[in-house]
GROMACS .gro file of C-alpha atoms in nm:
model
  249
    1MET     CA    1   5.091  -4.093   2.135
    2GLU     CA    2   4.771  -4.032   2.329
    3ARG     CA    3   4.441  -4.043   2.139
    4PHE     CA    4   4.090  -3.912   2.194
    5ASN     CA    5   3.763  -4.045   2.057
    6ILE     CA    6   3.542  -3.890   1.793
    7GLY     CA    7   3.273  -4.151   1.778
    8ARG     CA    8   3.447  -4.481   1.713
    9VAL     CA    9   3.760  -4.322   1.568
   10LYS     CA   10   4.064  -4.265   1.788
   11VAL     CA   11   4.237  -3.942   1.682
   12SER     CA   12   4.591  -3.856   1.790
   13ALA     CA   13   4.605  -3.572   2.045
   14VAL     CA   14   4.890  -3.381   1.882
   15SER     CA   15   4.992  -3.042   1.747
   16LEU     CA   16   5.152  -2.975   1.409
   17LYS     CA   17   5.489  -2.909   1.574
   18GLN     CA   18   5.474  -3.239   1.764
   19VAL     CA   19   5.411  -3.431   1.443
   20ILE     CA   20   5.694  -3.257   1.257
   21ASP     CA   21   5.937  -3.330   1.542
   22PHE     CA   22   5.813  -3.690   1.565
   23LEU     CA   23   5.870  -3.757   1.194
   24LYS     CA   24   6.211  -3.590   1.190
   25ASN     CA   25   6.326  -3.814   1.475
   26TYR     CA   26   6.145  -4.136   1.382
   27SER     CA   27   6.366  -4.445   1.345
   28TYR     CA   28   6.225  -4.557   1.005
   29ASN     CA   29   6.303  -4.921   1.070
   30THR     CA   30   5.952  -5.056   1.025
   31SER     CA   31   5.644  -5.003   0.808
   32GLY     CA   32   5.340  -4.796   0.896
   33TYR     CA   33   5.096  -4.534   0.780
   34ILE     CA   34   4.955  -4.202   0.898
   35CYS     CA   35   4.598  -4.093   0.827
   36LEU     CA   36   4.473  -3.737   0.795
   37PRO     CA   37   4.094  -3.782   0.789
   38ASP     CA   38   3.853  -3.493   0.757
   39THR     CA   39   3.511  -3.498   0.923
   40TYR     CA   40   3.360  -3.671   0.618
   41VAL     CA   41   3.592  -3.972   0.664
   42ILE     CA   42   3.534  -3.973   1.040
   43ALA     CA   43   3.159  -3.978   0.973
   44ARG     CA   44   3.192  -4.265   0.724
   45ALA     CA   45   3.392  -4.465   0.976
   46GLU     CA   46   3.096  -4.458   1.215
   47LYS     CA   47   2.921  -4.715   0.996
   48ASP     CA   48   3.214  -4.861   0.805
   49GLU     CA   49   3.389  -5.115   1.028
   50ASN     CA   50   3.684  -5.164   0.792
   51LEU     CA   51   3.751  -4.791   0.759
   52CYS     CA   52   3.724  -4.752   1.136
   53ARG     CA   53   3.978  -5.033   1.180
   54ILE     CA   54   4.216  -4.868   0.931
   55LEU     CA   55   4.202  -4.531   1.108
   56ASN     CA   56   4.246  -4.686   1.452
   57ASN     CA   57   4.536  -4.912   1.349
   58SER     CA   58   4.744  -4.627   1.205
   59LEU     CA   59   5.069  -4.507   1.353
   60LEU     CA   60   4.896  -4.170   1.384
   61THR     CA   61   4.551  -4.044   1.287
   62LEU     CA   62   4.586  -3.668   1.273
   63PRO     CA   63   4.328  -3.392   1.336
   64ASP     CA   64   4.297  -3.246   0.986
   65GLY     CA   65   4.054  -2.956   1.011
   66LYS     CA   66   3.907  -2.718   1.266
   67PRO     CA   67   3.615  -2.944   1.371
   68LEU     CA   68   3.859  -3.214   1.485
   69GLN     CA   69   4.059  -2.958   1.682
   70ILE     CA   70   3.737  -2.846   1.853
   71PHE     CA   71   3.651  -3.206   1.941
   72ALA     CA   72   3.995  -3.242   2.098
   73LYS     CA   73   3.945  -2.934   2.313
   74LEU     CA   74   3.602  -3.059   2.423
   75ASP     CA   75   3.785  -3.371   2.537
   76GLY     CA   76   4.034  -3.166   2.740
   77HIS     CA   77   4.329  -3.168   2.497
   78LYS     CA   78   4.398  -2.796   2.483
   79HIS     CA   79   4.733  -2.830   2.303
   80VAL     CA   80   4.590  -3.001   1.994
   81THR     CA   81   4.605  -2.804   1.670
   82THR     CA   82   4.491  -2.872   1.317
   83VAL     CA   83   4.757  -3.074   1.134
   84SER     CA   84   4.774  -2.969   0.771
   85GLY     CA   85   4.917  -3.216   0.522
   86TYR     CA   86   5.037  -2.923   0.311
   87LYS     CA   87   5.234  -2.773   0.600
   88LEU     CA   88   5.373  -3.114   0.691
   89ILE     CA   89   5.512  -3.163   0.342
   90LEU     CA   90   5.671  -2.818   0.329
   91ALA     CA   91   5.829  -2.862   0.673
   92LEU     CA   92   5.967  -3.209   0.601
   93LEU     CA   93   6.101  -3.134   0.254
   94ASP     CA   94   6.343  -2.908   0.439
   95SER     CA   95   6.501  -3.206   0.617
   96ASN     CA   96   6.726  -3.503   0.544
   97LEU     CA   97   6.434  -3.738   0.485
   98LYS     CA   98   6.382  -3.908   0.148
   99HIS     CA   99   6.043  -3.857  -0.021
  100VAL     CA  100   5.824  -4.023  -0.281
  101PHE     CA  101   5.498  -3.873  -0.410
  102TRP     CA  102   5.227  -4.125  -0.507
  103GLY     CA  103   4.911  -3.967  -0.643
  104ALA     CA  104   4.754  -3.723  -0.891
  105SER     CA  105   4.775  -3.725  -1.269
  106PRO     CA  106   5.104  -3.732  -1.464
  107GLY     CA  107   5.049  -3.369  -1.564
  108ALA     CA  108   4.993  -3.258  -1.205
  109LEU     CA  109   5.302  -3.448  -1.092
  110GLU     CA  110   5.510  -3.263  -1.353
  111LEU     CA  111   5.388  -2.933  -1.209
  112ILE     CA  112   5.464  -3.049  -0.855
  113SER     CA  113   5.811  -3.170  -0.954
  114SER     CA  114   5.899  -2.838  -1.119
  115LYS     CA  115   5.767  -2.635  -0.827
  116LEU     CA  116   5.944  -2.839  -0.558
  117LYS     CA  117   6.275  -2.842  -0.747
  118ALA     CA  118   6.261  -2.462  -0.764
  119GLU     CA  119   6.151  -2.404  -0.404
  120PHE     CA  120   6.335  -2.692  -0.234
  121PRO     CA  121   6.647  -2.759  -0.444
  122GLU     CA  122   6.809  -2.956  -0.160
  123ALA     CA  123   6.505  -3.179  -0.093
  124LYS     CA  124   6.567  -3.552  -0.132
  125ILE     CA  125   6.282  -3.648  -0.365
  126SER     CA  126   6.329  -3.997  -0.508
  127GLY     CA  127   6.030  -4.023  -0.740
  128PHE     CA  128   5.677  -3.938  -0.851
  129PHE     CA  129   5.413  -4.201  -0.933
  130SER     CA  130   5.064  -4.150  -1.077
  131PRO     CA  131   4.830  -4.430  -0.964
  132PRO     CA  132   4.548  -4.562  -1.184
  133VAL     CA  133   4.190  -4.455  -1.117
  134VAL     CA  134   4.029  -4.749  -0.937
  135THR     CA  135   3.732  -4.816  -0.712
  136GLU     CA  136   3.782  -4.884  -0.341
  137SER     CA  137   3.728  -5.258  -0.396
  138GLU     CA  138   3.989  -5.274  -0.675
  139ILE     CA  139   4.277  -5.122  -0.478
  140THR     CA  140   4.422  -5.431  -0.313
  141ASN     CA  141   4.456  -5.647  -0.625
  142ASN     CA  142   4.528  -5.385  -0.892
  143THR     CA  143   4.833  -5.498  -1.090
  144LEU     CA  144   4.956  -5.147  -1.177
  145LEU     CA  145   4.936  -5.034  -0.815
  146ARG     CA  146   5.134  -5.341  -0.714
  147ALA     CA  147   5.397  -5.272  -0.979
  148GLN     CA  148   5.427  -4.911  -0.862
  149ALA     CA  149   5.457  -5.030  -0.502
  150GLU     CA  150   5.750  -5.252  -0.600
  151ALA     CA  151   5.919  -4.960  -0.778
  152ILE     CA  152   5.867  -4.734  -0.476
  153LYS     CA  153   6.000  -5.002  -0.242
  154ALA     CA  154   6.323  -5.018  -0.443
  155LEU     CA  155   6.378  -4.646  -0.386
  156LYS     CA  156   6.374  -4.693  -0.006
  157PRO     CA  157   6.210  -4.360   0.082
  158ASP     CA  158   6.147  -4.250   0.439
  159LEU     CA  159   5.813  -4.087   0.357
  160ILE     CA  160   5.561  -4.184   0.089
  161TRP     CA  161   5.308  -3.905   0.035
  162VAL     CA  162   4.982  -4.056  -0.091
  163GLY     CA  163   4.755  -3.810  -0.269
  164ILE     CA  164   4.428  -3.966  -0.382
  165SER     CA  165   4.074  -3.908  -0.258
  166SER     CA  166   3.967  -4.018   0.089
  167PRO     CA  167   3.898  -4.282   0.200
  168LYS     CA  168   4.062  -4.452  -0.100
  169GLN     CA  169   4.403  -4.338   0.021
  170ASP     CA  170   4.343  -4.489   0.364
  171ILE     CA  171   4.246  -4.823   0.207
  172LEU     CA  172   4.555  -4.808  -0.016
  173MET     CA  173   4.786  -4.738   0.278
  174ASP     CA  174   4.636  -5.022   0.479
  175SER     CA  175   4.673  -5.259   0.182
  176PHE     CA  176   5.032  -5.169   0.092
  177SER     CA  177   5.204  -5.035   0.405
  178GLU     CA  178   5.363  -5.369   0.494
  179SER     CA  179   5.530  -5.371   0.153
  180PHE     CA  180   5.741  -5.072   0.255
  181GLU     CA  181   5.971  -5.185   0.534
  182GLY     CA  182   6.141  -4.874   0.671
  183SER     CA  183   5.898  -4.628   0.511
  184LEU     CA  184   5.596  -4.441   0.640
  185MET     CA  185   5.296  -4.366   0.418
  186LEU     CA  186   5.099  -4.043   0.475
  187GLY     CA  187   4.757  -3.988   0.319
  188VAL     CA  188   4.738  -3.620   0.231
  189GLY     CA  189   4.458  -3.627  -0.029
  190GLY     CA  190   4.392  -3.301  -0.212
  191VAL     CA  191   4.722  -3.147  -0.100
  192PHE     CA  192   4.869  -3.258  -0.434
  193ASP     CA  193   4.633  -3.012  -0.608
  194TYR     CA  194   4.767  -2.728  -0.393
  195LEU     CA  195   5.127  -2.829  -0.462
  196ALA     CA  196   5.055  -2.837  -0.835
  197GLY     CA  197   4.879  -2.501  -0.820
  198THR     CA  198   4.564  -2.641  -0.982
  199ARG     CA  199   4.353  -2.553  -0.679
  200LYS     CA  200   4.379  -2.232  -0.477
  201MET     CA  201   4.435  -2.265  -0.102
  202SER     CA  202   4.210  -2.074   0.135
  203PRO     CA  203   4.366  -1.778   0.322
  204GLU     CA  204   4.499  -1.843   0.672
  205TRP     CA  205   4.224  -1.633   0.834
  206VAL     CA  206   3.961  -1.857   0.671
  207LYS     CA  207   4.127  -2.165   0.820
  208LYS     CA  208   4.157  -2.007   1.164
  209ILE     CA  209   3.783  -1.943   1.188
  210GLY     CA  210   3.703  -2.294   1.068
  211MET     CA  211   3.554  -2.194   0.732
  212ARG     CA  212   3.788  -2.380   0.497
  213TRP     CA  213   3.496  -2.604   0.401
  214LEU     CA  214   3.296  -2.301   0.285
  215TRP     CA  215   3.589  -2.177   0.076
  216ARG     CA  216   3.616  -2.517  -0.094
  217LEU     CA  217   3.240  -2.543  -0.140
  218ALA     CA  218   3.236  -2.208  -0.320
  219GLN     CA  219   3.502  -2.340  -0.558
  220GLU     CA  220   3.339  -2.679  -0.627
  221PRO     CA  221   2.968  -2.665  -0.529
  222GLY     CA  222   2.860  -2.945  -0.761
  223ARG     CA  223   3.117  -3.198  -0.640
  224LEU     CA  224   3.121  -3.108  -0.272
  225GLY     CA  225   2.765  -2.999  -0.195
  226GLY     CA  226   2.622  -3.343  -0.118
  227LYS     CA  227   2.934  -3.454   0.066
  228TYR     CA  228   2.934  -3.149   0.293
  229LEU     CA  229   2.563  -3.186   0.371
  230LEU     CA  230   2.623  -3.540   0.495
  231THR     CA  231   2.930  -3.422   0.686
  232ALA     CA  232   2.737  -3.140   0.857
  233LYS     CA  233   2.473  -3.386   0.978
  234ALA     CA  234   2.741  -3.621   1.107
  235VAL     CA  235   2.929  -3.343   1.288
  236LEU     CA  236   2.608  -3.232   1.460
  237TYR     CA  237   2.534  -3.590   1.563
  238LEU     CA  238   2.886  -3.649   1.697
  239THR     CA  239   2.894  -3.313   1.876
  240LEU     CA  240   2.568  -3.381   2.060
  241LYS     CA  241   2.693  -3.722   2.165
  242LYS     CA  242   3.019  -3.571   2.289
  243LEU     CA  243   2.854  -3.284   2.477
  244PHE     CA  244   2.590  -3.499   2.645
  245LYS     CA  245   2.828  -3.791   2.697
  246ILE     CA  246   2.595  -4.041   2.532
  247PRO     CA  247   2.772  -4.379   2.494
  248PHE     CA  248   2.840  -4.492   2.140
  249LYS     CA  249   2.679  -4.812   2.018
   0.00000   0.00000   0.00000
């Protein structure tokens, strides 16, 4: 699928409906991963060559958030919409695809399992796995992660939903995707908290006006304040470069 640039990162020029249709009709005969970076991850990729490589080598890198949708429209892609990991999961659970959930704590996974069994009794969910808490540098060689990957591989899912913080999930998908022949990994981050009901989602009108970040900041000011300040600076920098067509170095 066509991509557009936000700095060094090549983002897929797609709508939510296009992605849902694509995944429902995908052949699932090879390995791969799909990234859903927010503006913070895009900003980090400007200076992080490995993260930039991971995002650009994905099967799809989706516009997760209003700022990315705005960048797409500035680039002439009027059809692009925000692609929500939460909406993707709900849409694809109501299909014939087989799912595995890899992320969150054991307690949160129990809540997710109970909720999905009640709301999607026909969904083909093969398993839930809670990964260990590791640093970015420990992901590739962690023995428990490797053991979980082997267990997931044996289940032969179509979709592996990865729910850890970004960009850890992107590094994990890059490290392990080739282990899952015939499966696609999707990094959906904090969506697991929404599925578990441990974090409240913002109303649709908040998302439509691009203020989801403010809603989240009000809920977790201590954790997100510094991150969002850095993100705001990066968005301003990238926007000015896009508007004035300054070449990226």
